[in-house]
Coordinates of C-alpha atoms and ligand atoms in Angstrom, one line a residue:
M7 CA 10.1 -106.7 70.8
Q8 CA 8.5 -109.7 72.9
D9 CA 10.2 -108.5 75.9
D10 CA 8.1 -105.7 76.0
P11 CA 4.9 -105.6 78.5
R12 CA 2.1 -104.2 76.7
I13 CA 2.7 -107.5 74.2
R14 CA 2.6 -109.8 76.9
I15 CA -0.4 -107.9 78.1
A16 CA -2.6 -108.0 74.8
A17 CA -2.0 -111.3 74.2
R18 CA -3.6 -112.1 77.0
T19 CA -7.2 -110.4 75.4
V20 CA -7.2 -113.0 72.6
D21 CA -8.9 -115.3 74.2
R22 CA -9.8 -118.3 71.7
R23 CA -12.2 -120.4 73.9
R24 CA -15.9 -118.7 73.3
P25 CA -17.4 -115.6 71.4
T26 CA -16.7 -112.7 72.8
L27 CA -18.5 -110.3 70.3
W28 CA -15.1 -108.9 70.1
Y29 CA -15.8 -107.1 67.0
K30 CA -18.7 -105.0 68.6
D31 CA -15.6 -103.2 70.3
A32 CA -13.5 -103.7 67.4
I33 CA -11.6 -100.8 65.3
I34 CA -11.1 -102.4 62.1
Y35 CA -7.9 -100.8 59.9
Q36 CA -8.1 -101.8 56.1
T37 CA -5.1 -102.3 53.7
H38 CA -3.3 -104.0 51.0
V39 CA 0.1 -106.2 51.7
R40 CA 1.0 -104.9 48.5
A41 CA 0.5 -101.5 49.0
F42 CA 1.7 -101.1 52.5
F43 CA 5.6 -101.7 52.7
D44 CA 8.1 -103.3 50.9
S45 CA 10.6 -105.3 52.3
N46 CA 12.4 -106.6 50.1
N47 CA 12.8 -103.4 47.6
D48 CA 11.7 -105.6 44.8
G49 CA 8.7 -102.6 44.2
V50 CA 5.7 -104.3 45.7
G51 CA 4.7 -104.4 49.0
D52 CA 5.2 -108.3 51.0
F53 CA 4.3 -109.6 54.7
P54 CA 7.4 -109.1 56.0
G55 CA 7.0 -105.8 55.5
L56 CA 3.4 -105.5 56.8
T57 CA 4.5 -107.3 59.6
E58 CA 7.3 -104.9 60.4
K59 CA 5.0 -101.8 60.1
L60 CA 2.6 -103.6 63.7
D61 CA 4.1 -101.0 65.7
Y62 CA 2.5 -98.6 63.2
I63 CA -1.3 -100.1 63.3
E64 CA -0.7 -101.0 67.2
D65 CA -0.1 -97.2 67.3
L66 CA -2.8 -96.0 65.8
G67 CA -5.1 -98.0 68.7
V68 CA -7.1 -100.1 65.9
S69 CA -7.5 -103.9 67.0
A70 CA -7.8 -105.5 63.7
I71 CA -6.5 -105.7 60.3
W72 CA -8.7 -106.3 57.1
L73 CA -6.7 -107.2 54.1
L74 CA -7.7 -107.5 50.9
P75 CA -6.6 -109.7 49.0
F76 CA -3.3 -111.7 48.6
F77 CA -3.8 -115.2 47.0
P78 CA -2.4 -116.0 43.9
S79 CA -3.9 -113.9 40.8
P80 CA -3.0 -112.7 37.3
L81 CA -4.1 -109.7 39.0
K82 CA -6.6 -108.1 36.7
D83 CA -9.0 -107.1 39.5
D84 CA -6.1 -106.7 41.7
G85 CA -6.7 -110.0 43.3
Y86 CA -9.8 -110.1 43.5
D87 CA -9.5 -112.5 40.3
I88 CA -8.3 -115.9 42.0
S89 CA -6.1 -118.3 40.8
D90 CA -5.9 -120.6 43.8
Y91 CA -7.8 -119.7 46.8
C92 CA -4.7 -122.0 49.4
A93 CA -1.0 -120.4 49.1
V94 CA 0.2 -116.5 49.2
N95 CA 1.1 -115.1 46.1
P96 CA 5.1 -115.3 45.7
A97 CA 5.2 -111.4 45.0
Y98 CA 4.0 -110.9 48.6
G99 CA 5.9 -113.4 50.4
T100 CA 5.1 -117.4 51.5
L101 CA 2.3 -119.0 53.7
D102 CA 5.5 -118.9 56.6
D103 CA 5.7 -115.4 55.8
F104 CA 1.7 -114.9 56.5
R105 CA 2.2 -117.5 59.4
T106 CA 4.2 -114.9 61.0
F107 CA 2.9 -111.8 60.2
V108 CA -0.3 -113.1 62.0
E109 CA 1.3 -114.4 65.1
A110 CA 3.2 -111.5 65.4
A111 CA -0.3 -109.7 65.4
H112 CA -1.6 -111.5 67.6
A113 CA 0.9 -110.9 69.9
R114 CA -0.2 -107.6 70.2
G115 CA -3.8 -108.4 70.1
L116 CA -4.9 -107.5 67.1
R117 CA -6.8 -109.7 64.9
V118 CA -6.6 -110.8 61.3
L119 CA -10.1 -110.8 58.4
I120 CA -8.7 -112.2 55.5
E121 CA -11.3 -111.9 52.2
L122 CA -13.4 -114.6 50.9
V123 CA -13.7 -114.1 47.6
V124 CA -15.9 -117.5 46.3
N125 CA -18.7 -115.7 43.7
H126 CA -15.9 -116.0 41.2
T127 CA -12.8 -117.4 40.6
S128 CA -10.0 -115.6 38.0
D129 CA -10.6 -117.8 34.4
Q130 CA -7.3 -119.4 35.4
H131 CA -7.7 -120.9 38.0
P132 CA -8.2 -124.8 37.4
W133 CA -11.1 -125.7 38.3
F134 CA -12.6 -123.2 35.4
Q135 CA -10.0 -124.4 33.0
R136 CA -11.3 -128.2 33.8
A137 CA -14.2 -126.9 33.2
R138 CA -14.6 -125.5 29.9
R139 CA -13.2 -128.7 28.5
A140 CA -15.1 -131.4 30.6
P141 CA -18.3 -132.5 29.4
K142 CA -21.8 -130.6 29.6
G143 CA -23.4 -131.3 32.7
S144 CA -20.6 -132.6 34.4
P145 CA -19.9 -132.3 38.1
E146 CA -16.8 -130.8 36.7
R147 CA -18.3 -128.2 34.1
D148 CA -20.9 -127.7 36.3
F149 CA -19.0 -125.8 38.6
Y150 CA -19.4 -122.7 36.7
V151 CA -22.7 -121.2 35.1
W152 CA -23.2 -122.2 31.8
S153 CA -26.1 -121.3 28.9
E154 CA -26.0 -122.3 25.3
T155 CA -27.9 -118.9 24.3
G156 CA -26.3 -116.1 26.5
H157 CA -29.7 -114.9 27.2
E158 CA -31.4 -116.7 30.6
Y159 CA -31.3 -114.4 33.9
D160 CA -31.6 -110.9 31.7
E161 CA -33.3 -109.1 34.8
A162 CA -29.9 -109.1 36.5
R163 CA -28.0 -105.4 35.9
I164 CA -24.8 -105.4 35.1
I165 CA -22.5 -104.3 37.3
F166 CA -19.1 -103.0 36.3
I167 CA -20.8 -100.6 33.6
D168 CA -18.0 -98.9 32.4
S169 CA -16.1 -101.9 31.1
E170 CA -19.0 -104.8 30.7
I171 CA -21.5 -104.8 28.0
S172 CA -23.5 -108.3 29.1
N173 CA -22.9 -111.2 32.4
W174 CA -22.1 -113.6 30.1
T175 CA -19.0 -114.0 28.0
W176 CA -18.3 -116.6 25.2
D177 CA -15.8 -119.2 26.0
P178 CA -14.7 -120.9 23.1
I179 CA -13.5 -123.9 24.4
A180 CA -16.0 -124.8 26.4
K181 CA -18.5 -123.6 23.2
A182 CA -20.6 -122.2 25.6
Y183 CA -21.7 -118.9 28.0
F184 CA -20.3 -118.1 31.1
W185 CA -21.9 -116.5 33.4
H186 CA -20.3 -113.6 35.3
R187 CA -21.3 -110.7 37.7
F188 CA -17.7 -109.0 37.3
Y189 CA -15.5 -108.4 34.8
S190 CA -15.2 -111.8 31.7
H191 CA -12.3 -112.8 32.8
Q192 CA -14.0 -113.6 36.6
P193 CA -16.7 -116.8 35.8
D194 CA -19.0 -117.1 37.9
L195 CA -19.0 -120.6 41.1
N196 CA -21.7 -122.2 40.7
F197 CA -23.0 -122.7 44.5
D198 CA -26.0 -125.1 43.2
N199 CA -23.3 -127.4 42.9
P200 CA -22.3 -129.4 46.0
L201 CA -18.9 -129.8 45.2
V202 CA -18.8 -126.1 45.1
I203 CA -19.9 -125.9 48.9
R204 CA -17.1 -128.4 50.0
E205 CA -14.5 -126.6 48.1
V206 CA -15.5 -123.8 49.7
K207 CA -15.3 -125.3 53.6
N208 CA -12.1 -126.6 52.8
I209 CA -10.7 -122.4 52.1
L210 CA -12.8 -121.3 55.6
N211 CA -11.0 -124.8 57.3
F212 CA -7.6 -124.0 55.5
W213 CA -7.9 -120.7 56.7
L214 CA -8.5 -121.0 60.2
D215 CA -5.9 -123.7 60.8
L216 CA -4.0 -120.5 60.2
G217 CA -5.1 -118.1 62.7
V218 CA -7.3 -115.7 60.2
D219 CA -9.8 -114.4 62.9
G220 CA -12.5 -113.6 60.3
F221 CA -13.1 -112.7 56.7
R222 CA -14.8 -111.2 54.7
L223 CA -17.9 -112.4 52.1
D224 CA -17.0 -110.5 49.1
A225 CA -20.4 -109.8 46.7
V226 CA -22.6 -111.9 48.9
P227 CA -26.1 -111.2 46.8
Y228 CA -24.7 -112.7 43.5
L229 CA -24.5 -116.1 44.7
I230 CA -26.5 -117.8 43.5
E231 CA -29.1 -116.7 40.1
R232 CA -32.5 -117.3 39.3
E233 CA -35.1 -116.6 36.6
G234 CA -37.2 -114.2 36.9
T235 CA -34.8 -112.7 39.7
D236 CA -32.4 -109.8 39.7
G237 CA -29.7 -112.0 40.8
E238 CA -29.3 -110.2 44.5
N239 CA -30.1 -111.4 47.7
V240 CA -31.9 -114.4 46.1
P241 CA -33.7 -116.7 48.8
E242 CA -31.1 -119.4 48.7
T243 CA -28.3 -117.3 49.3
H244 CA -28.8 -117.8 52.4
R245 CA -29.2 -121.1 52.9
V246 CA -25.2 -120.7 51.7
L247 CA -24.1 -118.2 54.5
K248 CA -26.0 -119.9 57.3
M249 CA -23.8 -123.4 56.4
I250 CA -20.5 -120.8 56.1
R251 CA -21.0 -119.8 59.1
A252 CA -21.5 -123.1 60.5
E253 CA -18.5 -124.0 59.4
V254 CA -16.5 -121.3 61.1
E255 CA -18.5 -121.9 64.4
R256 CA -17.1 -125.2 64.3
R257 CA -14.1 -124.3 63.9
N258 CA -13.8 -121.2 65.9
P259 CA -16.5 -119.9 67.8
D260 CA -14.8 -116.0 67.8
C261 CA -14.6 -115.9 64.3
V262 CA -16.2 -113.3 62.3
L263 CA -18.3 -113.1 58.8
L264 CA -18.1 -109.4 57.8
A265 CA -20.6 -109.5 54.4
E266 CA -20.0 -107.3 51.8
A267 CA -23.5 -106.9 50.4
N268 CA -24.2 -103.0 48.9
Q269 CA -28.3 -103.0 48.7
M270 CA -31.0 -100.9 49.9
P271 CA -31.5 -101.0 54.0
K272 CA -34.5 -103.7 53.5
D273 CA -32.2 -106.0 51.7
T274 CA -29.2 -105.6 53.7
L275 CA -30.6 -106.5 56.1
P276 CA -31.2 -109.8 56.0
Y277 CA -27.8 -111.1 55.7
F278 CA -27.4 -111.3 59.6
G279 CA -30.4 -114.1 59.7
N280 CA -31.3 -114.5 62.6
G281 CA -28.1 -113.8 64.3
D282 CA -26.8 -117.0 62.1
E283 CA -25.4 -115.7 59.3
C284 CA -23.4 -112.6 59.5
H285 CA -21.8 -111.5 62.6
M286 CA -21.3 -108.1 60.8
A287 CA -22.5 -106.2 57.5
F288 CA -20.6 -103.2 55.5
H289 CA -23.1 -99.9 56.1
F290 CA -23.4 -99.5 52.9
P291 CA -27.0 -97.5 52.8
L292 CA -25.1 -94.8 55.3
M293 CA -22.2 -94.3 53.9
P294 CA -23.4 -92.2 51.0
R295 CA -26.0 -90.4 53.3
M296 CA -22.9 -89.4 55.8
F297 CA -21.4 -86.8 52.7
I298 CA -24.9 -86.1 51.3
A299 CA -25.6 -84.5 54.7
V300 CA -22.7 -83.0 55.2
A301 CA -22.6 -81.6 51.8
Q302 CA -26.2 -80.4 52.4
E303 CA -25.6 -79.1 56.0
D304 CA -28.3 -81.1 56.4
S305 CA -29.0 -84.2 59.1
T306 CA -32.2 -85.5 57.4
P307 CA -30.3 -88.2 55.6
I308 CA -28.3 -89.7 58.4
I309 CA -31.3 -90.2 60.0
E310 CA -33.1 -91.5 57.8
V311 CA -31.5 -94.5 57.3
V312 CA -29.6 -95.3 60.5
E313 CA -33.6 -95.0 62.1
S314 CA -34.3 -97.9 58.9
T315 CA -31.8 -99.9 59.7
M316 CA -31.3 -100.2 63.0
R317 CA -32.9 -103.8 64.5
L318 CA -30.3 -105.8 64.6
P319 CA -30.4 -109.3 65.7
E320 CA -28.4 -109.1 69.6
N321 CA -24.8 -110.2 68.4
C322 CA -25.1 -108.3 65.3
Q323 CA -23.4 -105.3 64.7
W324 CA -22.7 -103.2 61.7
A325 CA -19.4 -102.3 60.0
I326 CA -19.3 -98.2 59.3
F327 CA -17.1 -96.6 56.8
L328 CA -16.8 -94.1 54.8
R329 CA -13.8 -95.2 51.8
N330 CA -12.6 -98.4 51.1
H331 CA -10.5 -99.8 48.1
D332 CA -13.6 -99.5 45.7
E333 CA -15.5 -96.3 44.4
L334 CA -17.7 -94.1 46.7
T335 CA -20.5 -96.2 45.7
L336 CA -23.8 -94.3 44.6
E337 CA -25.4 -97.7 43.4
M338 CA -28.0 -98.0 46.2
V339 CA -29.3 -93.8 46.4
T340 CA -31.8 -92.5 44.1
E341 CA -31.4 -90.9 40.8
D342 CA -31.4 -87.2 42.3
E343 CA -28.7 -87.9 45.4
R344 CA -26.2 -89.6 42.5
D345 CA -27.1 -86.6 40.4
Y346 CA -26.2 -84.9 43.4
M347 CA -23.2 -86.4 44.8
W348 CA -21.1 -86.4 41.0
Q349 CA -22.0 -82.9 40.7
F350 CA -20.7 -81.9 44.9
Y351 CA -18.0 -84.6 45.2
A352 CA -16.7 -85.6 41.4
T353 CA -17.3 -82.5 38.6
H354 CA -14.5 -83.9 36.7
R355 CA -15.4 -87.0 35.0
R356 CA -12.5 -89.1 35.9
L357 CA -12.9 -88.8 39.4
R358 CA -16.2 -90.9 38.5
I359 CA -16.5 -95.1 37.6
N360 CA -19.4 -96.9 36.7
L361 CA -22.1 -96.0 39.3
G362 CA -19.5 -94.2 42.1
I363 CA -16.1 -91.7 43.0
R364 CA -12.8 -92.7 42.5
R365 CA -11.6 -90.1 45.2
R366 CA -10.4 -90.9 48.7
L367 CA -11.4 -88.8 51.8
A368 CA -8.9 -85.9 51.8
T369 CA -9.1 -85.6 48.3
L370 CA -13.3 -85.4 48.6
L371 CA -13.3 -83.1 51.3
D372 CA -10.2 -81.0 49.2
G373 CA -8.8 -81.7 52.5
D374 CA -10.1 -79.3 54.4
C375 CA -9.0 -80.9 58.2
R376 CA -12.7 -79.5 59.7
R377 CA -14.4 -81.7 57.4
I378 CA -12.0 -84.6 58.0
E379 CA -12.6 -84.8 61.6
L380 CA -16.5 -84.2 61.5
L381 CA -16.7 -87.2 59.2
N382 CA -14.5 -89.0 61.1
S383 CA -16.5 -88.5 64.1
L384 CA -19.5 -90.3 62.7
L385 CA -17.9 -93.0 62.0
F386 CA -16.4 -93.1 65.6
S387 CA -19.4 -92.2 67.1
M388 CA -22.3 -93.6 65.4
P389 CA -24.0 -97.5 65.7
G390 CA -21.5 -99.9 64.4
T391 CA -17.9 -100.8 64.1
P392 CA -15.7 -98.2 62.3
V393 CA -13.4 -99.6 59.3
L394 CA -10.6 -97.1 58.5
Y395 CA -9.0 -97.3 54.5
Y396 CA -4.8 -97.3 54.8
G397 CA -3.4 -94.1 54.4
D398 CA -6.7 -91.8 55.6
E399 CA -5.5 -91.5 58.7
I400 CA -2.4 -89.0 57.5
G401 CA -5.2 -88.3 54.3
M402 CA -3.3 -89.6 52.3
G403 CA -4.2 -88.5 48.4
D404 CA -5.0 -90.4 45.1
N405 CA -3.9 -90.1 41.5
P406 CA -7.0 -90.0 38.9
F407 CA -5.0 -90.6 36.0
L408 CA -4.6 -94.3 36.9
G409 CA -6.3 -96.5 35.4
D410 CA -9.4 -98.2 37.5
R411 CA -9.6 -98.2 41.5
D412 CA -5.9 -98.2 41.2
V413 CA -6.2 -94.1 41.5
V414 CA -6.9 -95.0 45.2
R415 CA -4.7 -98.4 45.7
T416 CA -1.5 -96.5 45.9
P417 CA 1.8 -96.8 48.4
M418 CA 1.7 -95.7 52.0
Q419 CA 3.1 -92.4 52.2
W420 CA 5.8 -93.1 55.1
S421 CA 7.5 -90.3 54.9
A422 CA 9.1 -88.0 52.0
D423 CA 12.6 -90.1 50.8
S424 CA 12.0 -91.1 47.6
N425 CA 8.6 -93.6 46.7
A426 CA 7.6 -92.3 50.0
G427 CA 9.5 -94.8 52.2
F428 CA 7.6 -96.6 50.9
S429 CA 10.1 -99.1 48.7
K430 CA 13.9 -98.3 47.6
A431 CA 13.6 -100.4 44.5
D432 CA 13.9 -97.6 41.9
T433 CA 10.3 -95.8 40.5
V434 CA 9.5 -97.7 37.9
A435 CA 9.3 -100.9 39.6
L436 CA 6.9 -100.1 41.6
Y437 CA 3.5 -101.7 41.3
L438 CA 2.1 -98.8 41.4
P439 CA 3.7 -94.7 41.4
P440 CA 2.8 -92.9 44.6
V441 CA 1.2 -89.8 44.9
M442 CA 2.9 -87.0 44.0
D443 CA 0.9 -84.2 43.9
P444 CA 1.5 -80.6 45.5
L445 CA -1.3 -80.5 48.0
F446 CA -1.8 -84.4 48.7
G447 CA 2.0 -86.3 48.3
Y448 CA 3.8 -87.9 49.9
Q449 CA 6.0 -85.4 50.7
A450 CA 3.6 -83.4 52.0
V451 CA 1.3 -85.6 53.3
N452 CA 3.3 -88.6 55.3
V453 CA 3.6 -90.4 58.3
E454 CA 6.7 -89.5 59.5
V455 CA 5.9 -85.6 59.4
Q456 CA 2.5 -85.9 60.8
K457 CA 4.0 -88.0 63.9
K458 CA 6.0 -85.2 65.2
I459 CA 3.1 -82.4 64.7
R460 CA 1.5 -83.0 67.7
S461 CA -1.9 -81.0 65.8
S462 CA -1.5 -83.2 62.7
L463 CA -4.5 -85.7 61.7
L464 CA -2.4 -89.3 62.4
N465 CA -2.4 -87.4 65.9
W466 CA -5.6 -86.2 65.9
M467 CA -7.0 -89.5 65.4
R468 CA -4.7 -91.7 67.3
W469 CA -6.3 -89.3 70.2
V470 CA -10.2 -89.7 68.5
I471 CA -9.5 -93.4 68.7
R472 CA -8.1 -93.5 72.6
V473 CA -11.7 -91.7 73.6
R474 CA -13.6 -94.6 71.7
N475 CA -11.3 -97.0 73.3
A476 CA -12.7 -96.4 76.4
H477 CA -15.7 -96.0 76.3
Q478 CA -17.7 -99.1 74.5
A479 CA -20.7 -97.1 74.6
F480 CA -19.4 -96.2 71.1
G481 CA -18.8 -100.1 70.1
R482 CA -22.1 -101.3 72.4
G483 CA -24.3 -99.0 73.4
D484 CA -28.0 -98.4 72.6
F485 CA -28.7 -95.1 70.2
R486 CA -31.2 -92.7 70.4
F487 CA -31.5 -89.6 68.1
L488 CA -32.3 -86.4 69.6
H489 CA -34.6 -84.0 67.4
P490 CA -33.4 -80.9 67.5
E491 CA -35.0 -77.7 64.8
N492 CA -32.2 -77.1 63.7
R493 CA -31.5 -79.8 61.4
K494 CA -27.5 -78.7 60.5
V495 CA -27.2 -79.6 64.0
L496 CA -26.5 -84.2 64.3
A497 CA -27.1 -85.1 68.2
Y498 CA -28.0 -88.5 69.4
L499 CA -27.4 -90.7 72.6
R500 CA -24.8 -93.4 73.1
C501 CA -25.6 -95.2 76.5
F502 CA -24.3 -98.5 77.8
G503 CA -25.0 -99.6 81.2
E504 CA -24.9 -97.0 83.7
E505 CA -22.6 -94.7 81.1
T506 CA -24.1 -92.2 78.2
I507 CA -22.6 -89.8 76.0
L508 CA -23.8 -87.4 73.7
C509 CA -22.4 -87.1 70.6
V510 CA -23.3 -83.2 69.1
A511 CA -22.2 -83.0 65.3
N512 CA -22.7 -79.2 63.1
L513 CA -22.9 -80.3 59.4
S514 CA -22.4 -76.6 58.6
E515 CA -19.9 -75.0 57.8
T516 CA -20.4 -72.1 59.9
M517 CA -21.4 -71.7 63.8
Q518 CA -24.9 -72.9 64.9
A519 CA -27.0 -73.2 68.3
V520 CA -29.1 -75.9 69.1
Q521 CA -31.3 -76.5 71.7
L522 CA -31.5 -80.1 73.0
D523 CA -34.5 -81.8 74.7
L524 CA -32.5 -83.7 77.3
S525 CA -35.3 -83.3 80.2
D526 CA -35.3 -87.5 81.2
L527 CA -31.3 -86.4 82.2
A528 CA -32.2 -83.5 83.9
G529 CA -29.7 -83.0 86.9
C530 CA -26.7 -84.9 84.9
I531 CA -23.5 -82.7 84.2
P532 CA -21.7 -83.3 80.5
I533 CA -18.2 -83.7 81.0
D534 CA -16.4 -83.6 77.6
L535 CA -14.3 -86.9 76.8
F536 CA -11.4 -85.5 75.0
G537 CA -10.3 -82.4 78.2
G538 CA -12.0 -83.2 80.7
C539 CA -14.1 -79.6 81.0
L540 CA -17.7 -79.8 82.8
M541 CA -20.3 -77.8 81.0
P542 CA -23.5 -76.9 82.5
V543 CA -26.2 -78.6 83.8
I544 CA -28.9 -80.5 82.1
E545 CA -32.2 -79.0 83.6
A546 CA -35.8 -80.1 82.4
A547 CA -35.6 -76.5 79.8
P548 CA -34.1 -77.2 76.5
Y549 CA -30.1 -77.5 77.0
P550 CA -28.7 -74.6 74.8
L551 CA -25.4 -75.1 72.9
T552 CA -23.2 -73.3 70.6
L553 CA -20.9 -74.8 68.0
G554 CA -18.1 -73.6 65.3
G555 CA -18.2 -74.8 62.1
H556 CA -17.7 -78.5 61.2
A557 CA -17.4 -78.6 64.8
F558 CA -18.5 -81.8 67.4
Y559 CA -18.9 -82.9 71.0
W560 CA -18.7 -86.4 73.1
L561 CA -19.9 -85.6 76.2
R562 CA -20.6 -87.8 78.9
L563 CA -23.4 -87.4 80.8
L564 CA -22.4 -88.0 84.9
S565 CA -25.5 -88.4 86.9
P566 CA -25.9 -86.0 89.8
E567 CA -24.1 -87.9 92.6
E568 CA -21.5 -89.5 89.8
A569 CA -20.8 -85.5 89.6
R570 CA -21.2 -84.9 93.2
S571 CA -18.6 -87.7 94.3
R572 CA -16.2 -86.8 91.3
S573 CA -16.0 -83.0 92.5
D574 CA -12.7 -82.9 93.7
N575 CA -11.6 -84.8 90.4
P576 CA -13.0 -83.6 87.3
Q577 CA -10.5 -84.7 85.5
E578 CA -12.0 -87.7 83.2
A579 CA -10.6 -86.7 79.7
M580 CA -8.4 -88.4 77.7
D581 CA -5.7 -86.4 77.3
R582 CA -4.3 -86.1 73.3
P583 CA -1.6 -88.7 73.6
E584 CA 2.0 -87.3 73.9
L585 CA 4.5 -87.7 71.5
P586 CA 7.3 -90.2 71.8
A587 CA 10.4 -88.7 72.3
K588 CA 11.8 -89.3 69.5
D589 CA 8.8 -88.5 67.2
R590 CA 9.0 -85.0 68.7
I591 CA 11.0 -82.2 66.7
Q592 CA 14.0 -81.1 68.4
G593 CA 13.2 -78.9 71.6
Q594 CA 9.6 -78.8 71.7
R595 CA 8.4 -79.7 75.3
P596 CA 6.5 -82.5 76.0
S597 CA 3.3 -81.2 76.4
G598 CA 3.4 -79.6 72.6
Ligands
BGC24 C1 -14.8 -105.9 45.5 C2 -13.8 -105.1 44.1 C3 -13.8 -106.0 43.5 C4 -15.7 -107.0 43.5 C5 -15.2 -108.3 42.1 C6 -16.1 -106.6 45.0 O1 -16.4 -106.7 46.1 O2 -14.6 -104.9 47.0 O3 -12.6 -105.0 44.2 O4 -13.2 -105.7 41.6 O5 -15.5 -107.5 43.8 O6 -14.2 -109.2 42.9

């Protein structure tokens, strides 16, 4: 594989000397080591398995991989309960396997982001075991947050409302209550203790030395608690984040910090600081509003939230996502919006958890390819870096009969072979069963089949990603909404340097006509980024377009001069990527 010239070219693109703002042009693929591929057939995915599947991830066209926690852990919260920060869970391999994985990813030009989960540890972590036995008031005890009464900070809400009744839990060994914002086996670290800060720096440096390119900062709004507040976004949190940023920058100026701050727009923005805290933050305010807009066939929810979250420091960027490993959270919408979302997307109680919906993208959208493509078109063209959850590129399903959020964490569906081609272990040994229902199960939905079908979701995603990658305007461009009268149509411009791209999306199931005010672009000629079709020239009068149900257009606007000079060769299109011969159905022509 090392002889492949593509790999040598890609390897050169990882330049570790100076900040490149690479994350602005990136597409991030989120996966869990244990869910991807099992190389030793013990039923659990592992690093060698993930390394084996890097060709697949590279071929998708993404540029970075974000790994869910893979550290030693009792696994009561799928690894977000860490018992050793500087090691690999033996079920997933060794540190050497991790090193090999990072090298192989870098050789392909793929960056690697990992988790920094330091709001809390597992109660099995040696720090907690030591703290609960240490004398009251000692630095060891004060690694965590303790109380004699369990009544402090009572304005802080409970996050896991389906399983916890308090943020305090009594510890019979310490003979005191300890503070936890999540499960009661996840005591919160005390960020007022300088020794905790020192440990966090050690963790960062440990993984930076192993070559990681970024950290997702888990649960950052809850790092610090203060009486008289709701315990979220406390100002001192930002001191900690600036410290983390400085530490990371000292070691690798190109390393990126991605905040998980599930907050209202005004409370999410401060996580960027003045460009000196997190480089990126998940756009939690936008995510549910994309689903609401499609359900209501109305662009207003998207326009309102994006307009209120536009001003970021130059070097910062939103991370946009549709789904992830957690429930589709509805914590930060109004009660009416939440009820609407539940009624529309999760009528059955089993599909809900805490304040959210535990379903994957394809099942949320009833397997409707047009809506899946429409939402992905927004994911890949709205302002921010797209984050794609593994399996959503093939429309993988979920299993609502599994506990907690395991519903959406089942093995990757590689083929129709037993265990979805994920593992050759006995099915009983799998960490979770693969999805087996007739609509979304692995016999119907899998990589092997979708590779062969030219029009499959997988091949469509490869195409969209290829188009996005060819135009920096999507990652870095300015953003401006057009405000057509027909609110079922969402229209916006992405502009970067000489390039202007017009994106138009029909949120409705039926055909729509729209008139766009493009008078300041009169004389330009739109050209379709997918097929290269030239559209009528834009004039001072409103520009009319019609779109089929749930259709979308990405049109580059050629200036009159450009249009003239290209008239012999109007094909600026990014054709659908051809299927390699090995993936083609026998006897099929290369062009489908
Ligand atoms: C993670 C969850 C996890 C929680 C507690 C969240 O932010 O995304 O999966 O359960 O942190 O660690």
